[in-house]
PDB file of C-alpha atoms in Angstrom:
ATOM      1  CA  MET A   1     126.586 117.825  89.432  1.00 89.00           C
ATOM      2  CA  ILE A   2     125.187 114.360  90.211  1.00 95.00           C
ATOM      3  CA  GLU A   3     127.288 111.449  88.970  1.00 96.00           C
ATOM      4  CA  LYS A   4     126.106 107.847  88.484  1.00 96.00           C
ATOM      5  CA  ILE A   5     128.224 105.067  90.022  1.00 97.00           C
ATOM      6  CA  HIS A   6     127.993 101.500  88.769  1.00 96.00           C
ATOM      7  CA  SER A   7     129.709  98.341  90.018  1.00 96.00           C
ATOM      8  CA  ASP A   8     130.360  95.481  87.618  1.00 94.00           C
ATOM      9  CA  GLU A   9     130.645  93.183  90.658  1.00 95.00           C
ATOM     10  CA  ILE A  10     126.913  93.209  91.456  1.00 95.00           C
ATOM     11  CA  ALA A  11     123.789  92.516  89.449  1.00 92.00           C
ATOM     12  CA  SER A  12     121.889  95.298  87.746  1.00 86.00           C
ATOM     13  CA  LEU A  13     118.227  94.874  88.604  1.00 81.00           C
ATOM     14  CA  PRO A  14     115.327  95.803  86.310  1.00 85.00           C
ATOM     15  CA  VAL A  15     114.312  98.757  88.487  1.00 88.00           C
ATOM     16  CA  PRO A  16     114.872 102.472  87.860  1.00 91.00           C
ATOM     17  CA  LEU A  17     117.858 103.247  90.110  1.00 92.00           C
ATOM     18  CA  SER A  18     121.625 103.637  90.104  1.00 94.00           C
ATOM     19  CA  HIS A  19     123.847 101.468  92.270  1.00 97.00           C
ATOM     20  CA  ALA A  20     124.918 104.801  93.756  1.00 97.00           C
ATOM     21  CA  THR A  21     125.196 108.482  92.972  1.00 98.00           C
ATOM     22  CA  ARG A  22     127.884 110.960  93.914  1.00 98.00           C
ATOM     23  CA  ALA A  23     126.974 114.492  94.950  1.00 97.00           C
ATOM     24  CA  GLY A  24     130.112 116.432  95.836  1.00 96.00           C
ATOM     25  CA  ASP A  25     132.095 114.495  98.433  1.00 97.00           C
ATOM     26  CA  TYR A  26     129.223 112.166  99.359  1.00 98.00           C
ATOM     27  CA  VAL A  27     128.209 108.881  97.733  1.00 98.00           C
ATOM     28  CA  PHE A  28     124.624 107.733  98.237  1.00 98.00           C
ATOM     29  CA  ILE A  29     124.401 103.959  97.872  1.00 98.00           C
ATOM     30  CA  SER A  30     121.051 102.472  96.901  1.00 97.00           C
ATOM     31  CA  GLY A  31     119.534  99.759  99.045  1.00 96.00           C
ATOM     32  CA  GLN A  32     121.464  96.526  98.528  1.00 97.00           C
ATOM     33  CA  VAL A  33     119.738  93.173  98.808  1.00 96.00           C
ATOM     34  CA  ALA A  34     120.832  89.527  98.788  1.00 96.00           C
ATOM     35  CA  ILE A  35     121.255  89.207  95.036  1.00 95.00           C
ATOM     36  CA  ARG A  36     124.312  87.420  93.651  1.00 95.00           C
ATOM     37  CA  PRO A  37     126.248  88.889  90.712  1.00 93.00           C
ATOM     38  CA  ASP A  38     124.437  86.430  88.376  1.00 93.00           C
ATOM     39  CA  GLY A  39     121.068  87.880  89.478  1.00 92.00           C
ATOM     40  CA  SER A  40     119.979  84.924  91.621  1.00 93.00           C
ATOM     41  CA  THR A  41     118.582  85.536  95.105  1.00 94.00           C
ATOM     42  CA  VAL A  42     120.182  84.215  98.299  1.00 96.00           C
ATOM     43  CA  THR A  43     117.406  82.687 100.407  1.00 93.00           C
ATOM     44  CA  GLY A  44     117.025  80.391 103.401  1.00 91.00           C
ATOM     45  CA  ASP A  45     120.255  81.209 105.237  1.00 96.00           C
ATOM     46  CA  PHE A  46     120.016  84.598 106.964  1.00 97.00           C
ATOM     47  CA  ASP A  47     123.767  84.831 107.608  1.00 98.00           C
ATOM     48  CA  ALA A  48     124.432  84.288 103.886  1.00 98.00           C
ATOM     49  CA  GLU A  49     121.795  86.913 103.030  1.00 97.00           C
ATOM     50  CA  VAL A  50     123.421  89.517 105.275  1.00 98.00           C
ATOM     51  CA  ARG A  51     126.912  88.740 103.981  1.00 98.00           C
ATOM     52  CA  THR A  52     125.726  89.052 100.375  1.00 98.00           C
ATOM     53  CA  VAL A  53     124.055  92.393 101.133  1.00 98.00           C
ATOM     54  CA  LEU A  54     127.176  93.774 102.832  1.00 98.00           C
ATOM     55  CA  ASP A  55     129.470  92.371 100.120  1.00 98.00           C
ATOM     56  CA  ASN A  56     127.306  94.185  97.548  1.00 98.00           C
ATOM     57  CA  LEU A  57     127.498  97.375  99.600  1.00 98.00           C
ATOM     58  CA  ARG A  58     131.292  97.030  99.717  1.00 98.00           C
ATOM     59  CA  ALA A  59     131.440  96.473  95.935  1.00 98.00           C
ATOM     60  CA  VAL A  60     129.556  99.711  95.301  1.00 98.00           C
ATOM     61  CA  CYS A  61     131.801 101.589  97.757  1.00 98.00           C
ATOM     62  CA  ARG A  62     134.841 100.283  95.891  1.00 98.00           C
ATOM     63  CA  ALA A  63     133.355 101.279  92.531  1.00 98.00           C
ATOM     64  CA  ALA A  64     133.139 104.807  93.944  1.00 97.00           C
ATOM     65  CA  GLY A  65     136.796 104.706  95.010  1.00 97.00           C
ATOM     66  CA  GLY A  66     136.324 103.891  98.691  1.00 97.00           C
ATOM     67  CA  ASP A  67     135.477 101.067 101.048  1.00 97.00           C
ATOM     68  CA  LEU A  68     133.209 100.358 104.003  1.00 98.00           C
ATOM     69  CA  GLY A  69     135.466 102.414 106.265  1.00 97.00           C
ATOM     70  CA  ASP A  70     134.251 105.502 104.355  1.00 98.00           C
ATOM     71  CA  VAL A  71     130.595 104.862 105.209  1.00 98.00           C
ATOM     72  CA  CYS A  72     129.246 107.467 107.627  1.00 98.00           C
ATOM     73  CA  LYS A  73     125.520 106.533 107.675  1.00 98.00           C
ATOM     74  CA  VAL A  74     123.670 103.236 107.259  1.00 98.00           C
ATOM     75  CA  ASN A  75     119.948 102.563 107.006  1.00 98.00           C
ATOM     76  CA  ALA A  76     119.111  98.899 107.532  1.00 98.00           C
ATOM     77  CA  PHE A  77     115.715  97.343 106.878  1.00 98.00           C
ATOM     78  CA  LEU A  78     114.839  94.025 108.517  1.00 98.00           C
ATOM     79  CA  LEU A  79     111.738  91.912 107.966  1.00 97.00           C
ATOM     80  CA  ASP A  80     111.509  90.752 111.595  1.00 96.00           C
ATOM     81  CA  ALA A  81     112.777  92.028 114.971  1.00 97.00           C
ATOM     82  CA  ALA A  82     114.106  88.523 115.724  1.00 97.00           C
ATOM     83  CA  LEU A  83     116.731  89.158 113.011  1.00 97.00           C
ATOM     84  CA  PHE A  84     118.248  92.135 114.842  1.00 97.00           C
ATOM     85  CA  ALA A  85     120.823  90.187 116.906  1.00 98.00           C
ATOM     86  CA  PRO A  86     122.084  87.958 114.071  1.00 98.00           C
ATOM     87  CA  PHE A  87     122.243  90.990 111.760  1.00 98.00           C
ATOM     88  CA  ASN A  88     124.318  92.910 114.324  1.00 98.00           C
ATOM     89  CA  ALA A  89     126.738  90.014 114.784  1.00 98.00           C
ATOM     90  CA  ILE A  90     127.609  89.962 111.081  1.00 98.00           C
ATOM     91  CA  TYR A  91     127.456  93.755 110.705  1.00 98.00           C
ATOM     92  CA  ARG A  92     130.243  94.062 113.314  1.00 98.00           C
ATOM     93  CA  GLU A  93     132.493  91.897 111.114  1.00 98.00           C
ATOM     94  CA  TYR A  94     132.161  94.382 108.245  1.00 98.00           C
ATOM     95  CA  PHE A  95     132.301  97.745 110.042  1.00 98.00           C
ATOM     96  CA  GLY A  96     134.997  98.893 112.432  1.00 95.00           C
ATOM     97  CA  GLU A  97     135.422 101.918 114.655  1.00 96.00           C
ATOM     98  CA  PRO A  98     134.247 104.508 114.304  1.00 97.00           C
ATOM     99  CA  LEU A  99     131.012 102.723 113.486  1.00 98.00           C
ATOM    100  CA  PRO A 100     128.751 104.573 111.050  1.00 98.00           C
ATOM    101  CA  ALA A 101     125.624 106.254 112.368  1.00 98.00           C
ATOM    102  CA  ARG A 102     122.772 103.798 111.763  1.00 98.00           C
ATOM    103  CA  SER A 103     119.029 103.435 111.733  1.00 98.00           C
ATOM    104  CA  THR A 104     117.373 100.024 111.662  1.00 98.00           C
ATOM    105  CA  VAL A 105     113.752  99.759 110.619  1.00 97.00           C
ATOM    106  CA  LEU A 106     111.358  96.829 110.539  1.00 97.00           C
ATOM    107  CA  ALA A 107     109.807  96.710 107.077  1.00 96.00           C
ATOM    108  CA  ALA A 108     108.299  94.391 104.507  1.00 94.00           C
ATOM    109  CA  LEU A 109     110.635  94.380 101.501  1.00 92.00           C
ATOM    110  CA  ALA A 110     109.606  94.560  97.845  1.00 89.00           C
ATOM    111  CA  ASN A 111     110.692  90.957  97.210  1.00 89.00           C
ATOM    112  CA  PRO A 112     108.933  88.579  99.646  1.00 90.00           C
ATOM    113  CA  ASP A 113     111.977  86.254  99.624  1.00 91.00           C
ATOM    114  CA  LEU A 114     114.234  88.949 101.099  1.00 95.00           C
ATOM    115  CA  ARG A 115     114.677  89.680 104.794  1.00 97.00           C
ATOM    116  CA  VAL A 116     117.292  92.424 104.799  1.00 98.00           C
ATOM    117  CA  GLU A 117     118.191  95.527 102.777  1.00 98.00           C
ATOM    118  CA  VAL A 118     120.919  98.063 103.530  1.00 98.00           C
ATOM    119  CA  GLU A 119     121.553 101.505 102.049  1.00 98.00           C
ATOM    120  CA  ALA A 120     124.392 103.821 102.970  1.00 98.00           C
ATOM    121  CA  ILE A 121     126.067 107.178 102.594  1.00 98.00           C
ATOM    122  CA  ALA A 122     129.850 107.329 102.231  1.00 98.00           C
ATOM    123  CA  TYR A 123     132.087 110.353 102.585  1.00 98.00           C
ATOM    124  CA  LEU A 124     134.622 110.220  99.762  1.00 96.00           C
ATOM    125  CA  PRO A 125     136.313 113.582  99.177  1.00 93.00           C
ATOM    126  CA  ARG A 126     137.470 114.009  95.606  1.00 83.00           C
ATOM    127  CA  ARG A 127     141.231 113.711  95.354  1.00 73.00           C
TER     128      ARG A 127
END
């Protein structure tokens, strides 16, 4: 059975997706972008964009009953290769050992104001 997960701490966007879905012991978190809870977009300051994205990711993990320490796989999408180092610096503040497996891809994002998107898979065994 697939279960929808919703966080009241992040904005719901007018696109057809769930914040996350649970399938068994795994939670699949949709790509999070730099959108504040009020629906406004964080632009101009890349560090603030990354922090907003990772805060949103954390909020969805918590809504599922876990936290970032439960994330086992991350897919990160960056607009420009020059953003790789600053992204990694902030990413290390949010994820500890063992670090999740990760792929980072250069990609144009759906919103031209955005430079980073992160999706994840968390392992959260039912208790």
